[in-house]
mmCIF file of C-alpha atoms in Angstrom:
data_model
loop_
_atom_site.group_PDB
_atom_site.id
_atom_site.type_symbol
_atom_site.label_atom_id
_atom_site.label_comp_id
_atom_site.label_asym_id
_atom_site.label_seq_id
_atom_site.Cartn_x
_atom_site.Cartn_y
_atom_site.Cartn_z
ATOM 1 C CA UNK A 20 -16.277 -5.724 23.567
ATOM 2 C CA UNK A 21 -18.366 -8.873 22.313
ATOM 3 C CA UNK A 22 -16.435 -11.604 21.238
ATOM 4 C CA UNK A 23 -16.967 -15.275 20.260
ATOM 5 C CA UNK A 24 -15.229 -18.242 21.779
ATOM 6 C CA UNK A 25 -14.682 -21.648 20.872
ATOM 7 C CA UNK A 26 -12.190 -24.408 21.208
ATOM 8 C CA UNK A 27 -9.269 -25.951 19.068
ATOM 9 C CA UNK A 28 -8.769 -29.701 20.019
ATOM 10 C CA UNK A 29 -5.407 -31.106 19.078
ATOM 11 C CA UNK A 30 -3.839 -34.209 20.814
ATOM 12 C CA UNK A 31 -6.553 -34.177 22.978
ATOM 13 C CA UNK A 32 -5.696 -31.147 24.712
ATOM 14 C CA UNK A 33 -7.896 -27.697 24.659
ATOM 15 C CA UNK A 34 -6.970 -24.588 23.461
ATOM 16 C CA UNK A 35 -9.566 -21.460 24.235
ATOM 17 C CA UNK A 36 -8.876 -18.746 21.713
ATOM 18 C CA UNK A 37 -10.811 -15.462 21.936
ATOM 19 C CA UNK A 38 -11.471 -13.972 18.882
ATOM 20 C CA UNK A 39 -12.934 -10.900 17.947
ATOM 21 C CA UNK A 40 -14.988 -10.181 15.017
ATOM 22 C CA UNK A 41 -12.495 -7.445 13.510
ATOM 23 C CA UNK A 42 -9.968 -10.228 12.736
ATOM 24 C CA UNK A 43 -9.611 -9.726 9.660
ATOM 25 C CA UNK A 44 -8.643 -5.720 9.840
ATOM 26 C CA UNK A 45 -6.048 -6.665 12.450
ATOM 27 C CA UNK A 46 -4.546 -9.476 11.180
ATOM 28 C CA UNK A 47 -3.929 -7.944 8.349
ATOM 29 C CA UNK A 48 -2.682 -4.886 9.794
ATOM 30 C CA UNK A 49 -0.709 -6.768 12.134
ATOM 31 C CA UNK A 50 1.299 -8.407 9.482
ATOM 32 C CA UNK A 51 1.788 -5.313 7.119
ATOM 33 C CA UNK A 52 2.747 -2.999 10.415
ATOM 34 C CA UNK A 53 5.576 -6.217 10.932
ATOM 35 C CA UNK A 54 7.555 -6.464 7.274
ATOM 36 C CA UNK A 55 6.250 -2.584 6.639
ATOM 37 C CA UNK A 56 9.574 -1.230 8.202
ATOM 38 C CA UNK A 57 12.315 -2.319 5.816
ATOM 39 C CA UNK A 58 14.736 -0.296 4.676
ATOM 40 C CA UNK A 59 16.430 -1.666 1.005
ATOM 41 C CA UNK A 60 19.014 0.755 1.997
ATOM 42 C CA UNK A 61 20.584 -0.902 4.769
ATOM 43 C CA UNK A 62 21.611 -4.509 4.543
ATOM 44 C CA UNK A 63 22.742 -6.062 8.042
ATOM 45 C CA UNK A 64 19.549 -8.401 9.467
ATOM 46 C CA UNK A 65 17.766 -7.172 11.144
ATOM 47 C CA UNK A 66 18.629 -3.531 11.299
ATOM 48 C CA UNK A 67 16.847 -3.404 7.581
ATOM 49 C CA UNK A 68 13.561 -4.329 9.753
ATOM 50 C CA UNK A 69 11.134 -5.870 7.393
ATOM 51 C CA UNK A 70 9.309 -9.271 8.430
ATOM 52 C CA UNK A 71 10.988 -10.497 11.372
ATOM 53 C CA UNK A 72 8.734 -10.692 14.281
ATOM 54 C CA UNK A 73 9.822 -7.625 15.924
ATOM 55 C CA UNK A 74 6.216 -6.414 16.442
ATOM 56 C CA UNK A 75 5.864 -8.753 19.292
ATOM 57 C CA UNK A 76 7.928 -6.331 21.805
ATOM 58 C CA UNK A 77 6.358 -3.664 23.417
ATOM 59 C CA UNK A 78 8.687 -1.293 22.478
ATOM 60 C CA UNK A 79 7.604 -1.318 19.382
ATOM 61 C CA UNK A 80 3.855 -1.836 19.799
ATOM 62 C CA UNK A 81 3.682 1.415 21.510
ATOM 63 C CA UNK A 82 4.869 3.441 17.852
ATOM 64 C CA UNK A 83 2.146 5.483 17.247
ATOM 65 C CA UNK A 84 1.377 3.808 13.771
ATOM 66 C CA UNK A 85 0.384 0.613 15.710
ATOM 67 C CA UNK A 86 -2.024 1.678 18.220
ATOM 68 C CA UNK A 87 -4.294 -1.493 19.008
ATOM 69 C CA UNK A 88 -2.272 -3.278 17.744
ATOM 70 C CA UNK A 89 -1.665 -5.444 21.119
ATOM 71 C CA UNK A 90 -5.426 -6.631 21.316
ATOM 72 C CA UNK A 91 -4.612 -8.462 17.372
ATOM 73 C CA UNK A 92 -1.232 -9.901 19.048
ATOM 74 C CA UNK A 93 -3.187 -11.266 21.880
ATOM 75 C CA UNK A 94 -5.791 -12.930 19.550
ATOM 76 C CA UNK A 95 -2.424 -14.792 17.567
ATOM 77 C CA UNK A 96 -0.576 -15.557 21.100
ATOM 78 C CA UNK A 97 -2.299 -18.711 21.797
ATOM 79 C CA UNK A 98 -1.946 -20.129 18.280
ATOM 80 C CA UNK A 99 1.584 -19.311 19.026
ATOM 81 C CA UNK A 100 1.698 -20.810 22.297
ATOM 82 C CA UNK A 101 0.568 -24.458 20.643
ATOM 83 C CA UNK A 102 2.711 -24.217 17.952
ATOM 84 C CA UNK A 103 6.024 -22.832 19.628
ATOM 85 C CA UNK A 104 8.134 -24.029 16.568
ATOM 86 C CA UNK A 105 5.958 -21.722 14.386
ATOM 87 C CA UNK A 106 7.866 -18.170 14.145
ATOM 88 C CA UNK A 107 5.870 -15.085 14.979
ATOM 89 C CA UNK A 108 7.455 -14.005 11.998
ATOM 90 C CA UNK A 109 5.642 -16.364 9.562
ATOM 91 C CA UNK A 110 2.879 -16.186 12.277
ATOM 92 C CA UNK A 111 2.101 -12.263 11.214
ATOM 93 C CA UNK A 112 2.274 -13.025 7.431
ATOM 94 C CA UNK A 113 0.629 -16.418 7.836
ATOM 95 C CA UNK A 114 -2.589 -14.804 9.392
ATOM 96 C CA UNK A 115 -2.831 -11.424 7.312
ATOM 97 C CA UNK A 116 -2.755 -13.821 3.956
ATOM 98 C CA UNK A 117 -5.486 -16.012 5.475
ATOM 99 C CA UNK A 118 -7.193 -12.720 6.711
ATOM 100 C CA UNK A 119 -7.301 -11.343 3.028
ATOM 101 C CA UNK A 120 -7.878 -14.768 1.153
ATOM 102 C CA UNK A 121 -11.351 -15.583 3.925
ATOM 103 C CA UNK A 122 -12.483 -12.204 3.436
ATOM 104 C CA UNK A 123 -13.240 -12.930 -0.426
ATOM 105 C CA UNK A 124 -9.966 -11.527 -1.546
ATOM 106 C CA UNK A 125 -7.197 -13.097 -3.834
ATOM 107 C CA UNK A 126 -5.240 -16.309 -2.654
ATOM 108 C CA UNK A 127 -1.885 -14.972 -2.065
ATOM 109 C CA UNK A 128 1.333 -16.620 -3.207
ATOM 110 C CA UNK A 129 3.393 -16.729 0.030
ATOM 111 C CA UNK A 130 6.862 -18.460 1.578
ATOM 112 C CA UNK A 131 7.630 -19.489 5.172
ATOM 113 C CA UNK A 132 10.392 -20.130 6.983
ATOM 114 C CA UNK A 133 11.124 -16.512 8.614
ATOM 115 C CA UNK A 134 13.835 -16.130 11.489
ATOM 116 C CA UNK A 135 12.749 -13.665 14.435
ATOM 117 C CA UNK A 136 14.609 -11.597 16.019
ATOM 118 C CA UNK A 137 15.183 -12.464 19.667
ATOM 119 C CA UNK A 138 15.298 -9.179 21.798
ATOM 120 C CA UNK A 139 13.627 -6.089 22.167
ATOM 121 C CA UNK A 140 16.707 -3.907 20.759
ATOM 122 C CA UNK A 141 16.550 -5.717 17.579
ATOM 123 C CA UNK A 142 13.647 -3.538 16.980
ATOM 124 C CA UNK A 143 13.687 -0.463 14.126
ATOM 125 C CA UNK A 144 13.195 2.617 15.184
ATOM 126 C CA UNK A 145 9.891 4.488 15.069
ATOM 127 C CA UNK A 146 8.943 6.404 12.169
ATOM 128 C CA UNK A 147 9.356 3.960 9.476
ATOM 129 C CA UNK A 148 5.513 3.020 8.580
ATOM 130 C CA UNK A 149 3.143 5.684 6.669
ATOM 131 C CA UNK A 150 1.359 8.680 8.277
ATOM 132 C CA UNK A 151 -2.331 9.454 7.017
ATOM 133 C CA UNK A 152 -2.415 13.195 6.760
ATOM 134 C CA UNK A 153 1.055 14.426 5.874
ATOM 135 C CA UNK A 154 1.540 17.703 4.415
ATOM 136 C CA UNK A 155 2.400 15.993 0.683
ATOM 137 C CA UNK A 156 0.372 12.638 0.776
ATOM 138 C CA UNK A 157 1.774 11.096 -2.862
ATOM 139 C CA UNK A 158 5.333 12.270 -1.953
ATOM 140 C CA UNK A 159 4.493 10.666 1.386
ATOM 141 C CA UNK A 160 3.354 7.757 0.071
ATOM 142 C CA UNK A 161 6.499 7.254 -2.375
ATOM 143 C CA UNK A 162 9.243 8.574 0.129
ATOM 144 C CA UNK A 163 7.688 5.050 2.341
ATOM 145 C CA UNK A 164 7.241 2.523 -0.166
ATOM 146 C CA UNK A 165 10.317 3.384 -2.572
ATOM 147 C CA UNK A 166 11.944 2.554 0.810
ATOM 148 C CA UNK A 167 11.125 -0.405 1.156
ATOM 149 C CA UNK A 168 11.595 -1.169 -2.761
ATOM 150 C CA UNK A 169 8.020 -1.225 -3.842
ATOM 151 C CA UNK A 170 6.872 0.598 -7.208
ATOM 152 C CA UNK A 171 3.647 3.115 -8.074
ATOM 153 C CA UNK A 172 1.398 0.131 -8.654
ATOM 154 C CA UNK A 173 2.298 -1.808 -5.613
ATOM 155 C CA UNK A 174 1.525 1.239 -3.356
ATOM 156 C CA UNK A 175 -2.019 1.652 -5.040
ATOM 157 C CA UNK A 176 -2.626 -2.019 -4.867
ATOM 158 C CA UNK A 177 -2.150 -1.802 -1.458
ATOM 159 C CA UNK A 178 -4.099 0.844 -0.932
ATOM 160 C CA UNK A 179 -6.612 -0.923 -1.718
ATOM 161 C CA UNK A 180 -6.328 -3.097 1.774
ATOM 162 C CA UNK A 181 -8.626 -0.668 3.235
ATOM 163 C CA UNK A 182 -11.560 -1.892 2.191
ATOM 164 C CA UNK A 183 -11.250 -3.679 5.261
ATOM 165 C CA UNK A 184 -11.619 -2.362 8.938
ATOM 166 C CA UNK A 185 -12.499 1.038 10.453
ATOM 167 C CA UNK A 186 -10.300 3.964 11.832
ATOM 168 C CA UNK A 187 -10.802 4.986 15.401
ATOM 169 C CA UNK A 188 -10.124 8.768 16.110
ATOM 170 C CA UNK A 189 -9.016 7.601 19.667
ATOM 171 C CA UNK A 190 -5.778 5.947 18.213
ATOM 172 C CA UNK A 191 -4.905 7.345 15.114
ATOM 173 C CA UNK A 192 -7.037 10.741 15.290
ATOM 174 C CA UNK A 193 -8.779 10.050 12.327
ATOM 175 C CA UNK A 194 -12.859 9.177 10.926
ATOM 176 C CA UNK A 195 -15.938 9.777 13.421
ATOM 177 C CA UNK A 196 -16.156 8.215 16.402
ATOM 178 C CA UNK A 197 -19.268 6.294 14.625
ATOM 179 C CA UNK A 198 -21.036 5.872 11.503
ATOM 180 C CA UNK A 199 -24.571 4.186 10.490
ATOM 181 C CA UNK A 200 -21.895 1.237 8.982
ATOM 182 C CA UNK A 201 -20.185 0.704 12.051
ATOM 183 C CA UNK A 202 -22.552 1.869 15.604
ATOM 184 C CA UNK A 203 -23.379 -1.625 15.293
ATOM 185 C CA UNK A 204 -20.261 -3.139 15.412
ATOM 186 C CA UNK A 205 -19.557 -6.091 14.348
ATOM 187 C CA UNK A 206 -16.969 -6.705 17.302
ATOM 188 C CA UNK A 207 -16.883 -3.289 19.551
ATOM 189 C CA UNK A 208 -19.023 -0.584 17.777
ATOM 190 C CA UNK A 209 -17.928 2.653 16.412
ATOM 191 C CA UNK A 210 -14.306 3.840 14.226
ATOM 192 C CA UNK A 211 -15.532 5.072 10.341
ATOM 193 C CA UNK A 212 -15.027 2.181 8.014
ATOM 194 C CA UNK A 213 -13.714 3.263 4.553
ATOM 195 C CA UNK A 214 -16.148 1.002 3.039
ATOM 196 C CA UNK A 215 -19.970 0.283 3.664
ATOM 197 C CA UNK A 216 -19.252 -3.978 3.561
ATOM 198 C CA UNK A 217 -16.090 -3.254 5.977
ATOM 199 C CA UNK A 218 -15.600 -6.707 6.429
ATOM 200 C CA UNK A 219 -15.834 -7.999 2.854
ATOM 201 C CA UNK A 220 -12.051 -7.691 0.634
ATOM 202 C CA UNK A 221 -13.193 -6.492 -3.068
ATOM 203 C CA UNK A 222 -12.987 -2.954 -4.926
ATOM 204 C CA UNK A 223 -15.015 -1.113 -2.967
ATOM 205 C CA UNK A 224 -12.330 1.190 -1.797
ATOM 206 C CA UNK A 225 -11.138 2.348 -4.982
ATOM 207 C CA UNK A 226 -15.080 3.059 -6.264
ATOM 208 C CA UNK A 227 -16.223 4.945 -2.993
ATOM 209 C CA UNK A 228 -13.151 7.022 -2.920
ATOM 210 C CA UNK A 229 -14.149 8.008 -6.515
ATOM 211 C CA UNK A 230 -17.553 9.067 -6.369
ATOM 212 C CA UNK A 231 -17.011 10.136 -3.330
ATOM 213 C CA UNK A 232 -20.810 10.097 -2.523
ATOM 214 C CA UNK A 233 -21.070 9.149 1.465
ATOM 215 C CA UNK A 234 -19.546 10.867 4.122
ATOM 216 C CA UNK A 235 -19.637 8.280 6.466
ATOM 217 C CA UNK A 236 -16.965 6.614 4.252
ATOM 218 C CA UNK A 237 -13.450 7.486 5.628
ATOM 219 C CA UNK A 238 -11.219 9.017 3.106
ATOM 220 C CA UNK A 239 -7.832 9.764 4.348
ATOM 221 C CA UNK A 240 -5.262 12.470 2.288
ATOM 222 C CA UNK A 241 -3.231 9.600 1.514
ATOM 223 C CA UNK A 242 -6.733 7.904 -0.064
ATOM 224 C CA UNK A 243 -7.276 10.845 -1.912
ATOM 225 C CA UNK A 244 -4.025 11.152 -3.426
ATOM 226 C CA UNK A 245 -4.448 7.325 -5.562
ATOM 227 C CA UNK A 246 -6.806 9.809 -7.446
ATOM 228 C CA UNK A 247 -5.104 12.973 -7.445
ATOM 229 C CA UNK A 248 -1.490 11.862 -8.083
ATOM 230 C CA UNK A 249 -1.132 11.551 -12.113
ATOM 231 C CA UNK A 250 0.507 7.893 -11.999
ATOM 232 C CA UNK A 251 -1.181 6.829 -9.049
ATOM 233 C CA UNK A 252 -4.360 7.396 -10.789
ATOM 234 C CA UNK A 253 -4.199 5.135 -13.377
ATOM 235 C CA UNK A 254 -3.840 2.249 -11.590
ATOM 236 C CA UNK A 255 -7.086 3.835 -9.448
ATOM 237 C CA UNK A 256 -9.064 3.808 -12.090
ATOM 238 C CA UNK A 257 -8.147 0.738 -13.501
ATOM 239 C CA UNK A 258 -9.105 -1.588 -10.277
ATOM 240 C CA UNK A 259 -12.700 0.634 -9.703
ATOM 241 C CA UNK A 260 -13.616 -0.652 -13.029
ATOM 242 C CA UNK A 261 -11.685 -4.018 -12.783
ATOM 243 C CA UNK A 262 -11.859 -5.921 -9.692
ATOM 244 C CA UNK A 263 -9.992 -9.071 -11.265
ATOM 245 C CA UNK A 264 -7.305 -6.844 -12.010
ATOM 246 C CA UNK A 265 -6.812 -5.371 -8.749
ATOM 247 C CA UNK A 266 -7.084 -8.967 -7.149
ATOM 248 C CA UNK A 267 -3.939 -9.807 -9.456
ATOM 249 C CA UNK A 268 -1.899 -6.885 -8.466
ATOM 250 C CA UNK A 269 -3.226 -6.967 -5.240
ATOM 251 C CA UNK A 270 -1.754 -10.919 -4.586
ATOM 252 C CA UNK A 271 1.672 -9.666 -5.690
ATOM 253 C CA UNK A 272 1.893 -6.451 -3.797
ATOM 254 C CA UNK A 273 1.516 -8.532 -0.685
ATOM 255 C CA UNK A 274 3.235 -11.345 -0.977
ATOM 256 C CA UNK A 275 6.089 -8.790 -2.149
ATOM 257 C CA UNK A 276 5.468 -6.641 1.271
ATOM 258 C CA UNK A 277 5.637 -10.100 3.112
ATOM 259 C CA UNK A 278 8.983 -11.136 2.397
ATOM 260 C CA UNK A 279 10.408 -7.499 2.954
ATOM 261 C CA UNK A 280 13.635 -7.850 5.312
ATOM 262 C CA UNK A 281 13.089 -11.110 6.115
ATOM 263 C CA UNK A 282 15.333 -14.134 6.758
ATOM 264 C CA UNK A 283 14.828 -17.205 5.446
ATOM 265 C CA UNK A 284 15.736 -20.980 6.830
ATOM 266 C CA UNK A 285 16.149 -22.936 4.549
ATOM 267 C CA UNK A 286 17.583 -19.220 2.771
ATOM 268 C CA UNK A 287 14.815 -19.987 -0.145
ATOM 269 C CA UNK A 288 12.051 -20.118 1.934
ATOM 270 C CA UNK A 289 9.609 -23.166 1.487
ATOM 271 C CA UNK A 290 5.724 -22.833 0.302
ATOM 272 C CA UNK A 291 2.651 -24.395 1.148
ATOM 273 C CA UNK A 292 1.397 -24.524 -2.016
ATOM 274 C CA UNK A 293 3.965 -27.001 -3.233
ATOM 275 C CA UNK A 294 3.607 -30.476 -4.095
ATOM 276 C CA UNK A 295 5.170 -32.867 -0.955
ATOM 277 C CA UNK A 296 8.618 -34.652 -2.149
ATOM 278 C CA UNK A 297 7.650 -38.355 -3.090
ATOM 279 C CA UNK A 298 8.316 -40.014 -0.003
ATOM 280 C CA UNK A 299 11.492 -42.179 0.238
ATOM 281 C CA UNK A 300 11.173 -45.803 0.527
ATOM 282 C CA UNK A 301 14.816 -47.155 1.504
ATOM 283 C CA UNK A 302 14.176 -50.826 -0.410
ATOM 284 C CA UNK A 303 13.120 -48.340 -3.682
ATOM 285 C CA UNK A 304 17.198 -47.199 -3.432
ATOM 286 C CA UNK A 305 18.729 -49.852 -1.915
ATOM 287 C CA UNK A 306 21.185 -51.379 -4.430
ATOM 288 C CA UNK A 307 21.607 -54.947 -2.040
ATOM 289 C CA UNK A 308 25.550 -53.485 -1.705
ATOM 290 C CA UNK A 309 27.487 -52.654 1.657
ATOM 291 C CA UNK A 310 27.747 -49.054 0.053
ATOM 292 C CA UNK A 311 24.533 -46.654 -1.696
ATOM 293 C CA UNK A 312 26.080 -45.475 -5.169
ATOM 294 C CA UNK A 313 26.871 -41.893 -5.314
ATOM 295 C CA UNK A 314 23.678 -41.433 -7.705
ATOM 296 C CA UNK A 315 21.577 -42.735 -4.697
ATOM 297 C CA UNK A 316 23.382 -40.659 -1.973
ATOM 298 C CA UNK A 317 22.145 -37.683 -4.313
ATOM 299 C CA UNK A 318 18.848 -38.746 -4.745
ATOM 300 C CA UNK A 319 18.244 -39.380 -0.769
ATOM 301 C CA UNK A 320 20.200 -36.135 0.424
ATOM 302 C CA UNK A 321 17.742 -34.142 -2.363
ATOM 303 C CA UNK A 322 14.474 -36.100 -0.567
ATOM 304 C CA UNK A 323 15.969 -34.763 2.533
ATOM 305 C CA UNK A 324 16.593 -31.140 1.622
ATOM 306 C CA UNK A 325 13.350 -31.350 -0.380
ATOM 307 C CA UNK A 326 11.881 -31.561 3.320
ATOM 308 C CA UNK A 327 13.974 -28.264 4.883
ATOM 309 C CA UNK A 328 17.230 -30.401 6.150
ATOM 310 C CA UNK A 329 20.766 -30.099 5.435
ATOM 311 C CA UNK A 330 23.791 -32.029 6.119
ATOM 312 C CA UNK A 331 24.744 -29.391 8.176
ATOM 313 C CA UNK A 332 21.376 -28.491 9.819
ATOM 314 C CA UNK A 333 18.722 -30.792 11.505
ATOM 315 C CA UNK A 334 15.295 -30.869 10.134
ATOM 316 C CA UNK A 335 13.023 -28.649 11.982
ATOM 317 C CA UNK A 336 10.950 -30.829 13.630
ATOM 318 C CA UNK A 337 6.859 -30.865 12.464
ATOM 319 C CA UNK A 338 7.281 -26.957 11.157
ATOM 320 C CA UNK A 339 5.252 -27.802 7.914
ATOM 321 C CA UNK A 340 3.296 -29.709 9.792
ATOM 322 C CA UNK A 341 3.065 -27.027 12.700
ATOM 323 C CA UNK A 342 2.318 -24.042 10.092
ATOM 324 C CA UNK A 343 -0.322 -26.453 8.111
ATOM 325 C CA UNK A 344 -2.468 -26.843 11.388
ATOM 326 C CA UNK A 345 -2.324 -22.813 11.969
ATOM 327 C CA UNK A 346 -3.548 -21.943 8.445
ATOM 328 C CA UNK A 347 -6.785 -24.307 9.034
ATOM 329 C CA UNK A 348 -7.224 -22.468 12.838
ATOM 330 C CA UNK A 349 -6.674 -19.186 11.116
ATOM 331 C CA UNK A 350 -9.537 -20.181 8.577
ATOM 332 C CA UNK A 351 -11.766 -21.159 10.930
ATOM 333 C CA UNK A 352 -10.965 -18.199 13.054
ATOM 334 C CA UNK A 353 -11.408 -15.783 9.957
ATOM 335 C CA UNK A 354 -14.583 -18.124 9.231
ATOM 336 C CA UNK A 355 -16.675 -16.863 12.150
ATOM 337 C CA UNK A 356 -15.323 -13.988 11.777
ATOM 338 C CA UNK A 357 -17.248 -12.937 8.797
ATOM 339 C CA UNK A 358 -20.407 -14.620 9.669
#
């Protein structure tokens, strides 16, 4: 398998990470297969699976429905391995976003702050994640997803994912062992791509599946069905002619499927995208008495909890910090990747 390999400097140490060019089909893959086996119908954490880090144990990497899946968790090991505070948990939903968002796709509203679980019984049992050729694909299709919560347009949306990577008949028994888009790799050659720019995140999908012109593009039953299915088909149609509008949909859907089961600490979550508490400055509150008012006391605890602490619960030490540095190695990463 080529590969590329560079280094990551931080506090003057080296970190060699191996990356191969698929990494934006895995990583994404990685971090749906993770959250992608909640069940809304059970509420105990974490036997509702969902986005808890469970994918990490081999017991679970061997399911069927994540073949290959090991050679993506080997690529995300390392980052894991500098930043130890960083869950795998966020870790899987931190690099599928950046994955989606470096492939040209939409920026995707996400939270961190996801507990793992710690032990390989803590994993679900297989058979939770889709199949690609059952006997009823749309019933298929709805009897997974209205599982986990998600709606008609949310499972198109989705869908629409795989206008990134290839399928390899030697792990999931489906597309040609090589097509003119993919004998040439990028990364290790063969697998049937759904998509002739297999590396590029736009509306491809939906439009090839539709005209259905090439067969060297992959379409699976379950493809099929966003165009056969009455209800699924309007939303099929309305992101081949609308890319913006399949970007929109698209950023919700995801960020939806990335919280899925999860548990939260702080229990709200905390986002990158929002604006750093002003930082406290003890003379700004400091009222020259032996004893801070109460209105004071309230201001500083809010600074404090603004940060992820608690009266009751230290603050976890660097994890912004930690999870900021992964999303620029995960850029870069994604960044050669698709060049």
């Amino acid at each position: 398998m080529e590969d590329f390999s560079f280094r990551v400097f931080s506090q003057g140490r080296e970190l060699d990470i191996e990356l191969w060019i698929w990494l934006h089909e895995a990583a994404v893959r990685l971090g749906w297969h993770d959250s992608g086996t909640y069940n809304k119908d059970i509420q105990d954490w974490p036997q509702r699976g969902g986005a808890n880090g469970s994918l990490r144990f081999d017991v679970e990497l061997k399911h069927g429905a994540n073949a290959g899946l090991v050679n993506a968790l080997k690529l995300i090991q390392p980052i894991k391995n500098k930043y130890s505070g960083v869950t795998y948990a966020d870790l899987f939903q931190l690099a599928s976003a950046t994955a989606i968002e470096e492939a040209g796709g939409p920026k995707i509203p996400m939270k961190y702050g996801r507990v793992d679980v710690t032990a390989p019984d803590q994993c679900p049992e297989e058979g939770r994640l889709p199949d690609a050729g059952p006997p009823s694909p749309a019933q298929h299709l709805r009897d997974v997803f209205y599982r986990m919560g998600l709606s008609d347009k949310d499972i198109v949306a989705l869908s629409g994912a795989h206008t990134l990577g290839r399928s390899r008949p030697e792990r999931s028994g489906w597309g040609k062992p090589e097509t003119k888009y993919t004998k040439d790799g990028p990364g290790a050659p063969g697998g049937q791509s759904w998509t002739a720019q297999w590396l590029k995140f736009d509306n491809s999908y939906f439009k090839d599946i539709k005209e259905k012109k090439d067969e060297d593009l992959l379409v699976l039953p379950t493809d099929a069905a966003l165009f056969d299915d009455p209800s699924f088909k309007v939303y099929a149609e309305k992101y081949a002619a609308d890319q913006e509008a399949f970007f929109k949909d698209y950023a919700e859907a995801h960020a939806k499927l990335s919280n899925l089961g999860a548990k939260f600490d702080p229990p709200e979550g905390f986002s990158l995208d929002e604006p750093a508490p002003e930082k406290f400055v003890a003379a700004k509150y400091s009222s020259g008495q032996k004893e801070l008012s109460a209105a004071m006391k309230q201001k500083i605890r809010a600074e404090y909890e603004g940060f992820g602490g608690s009266p009751d619960r230290p603050l976890p030490t660097n994890y912004f910090l930690n999870i900021m540095i992964v999303v620029a190695v995960l850029a870069v990463l994604s960044y050669f990747a698709g060049n």
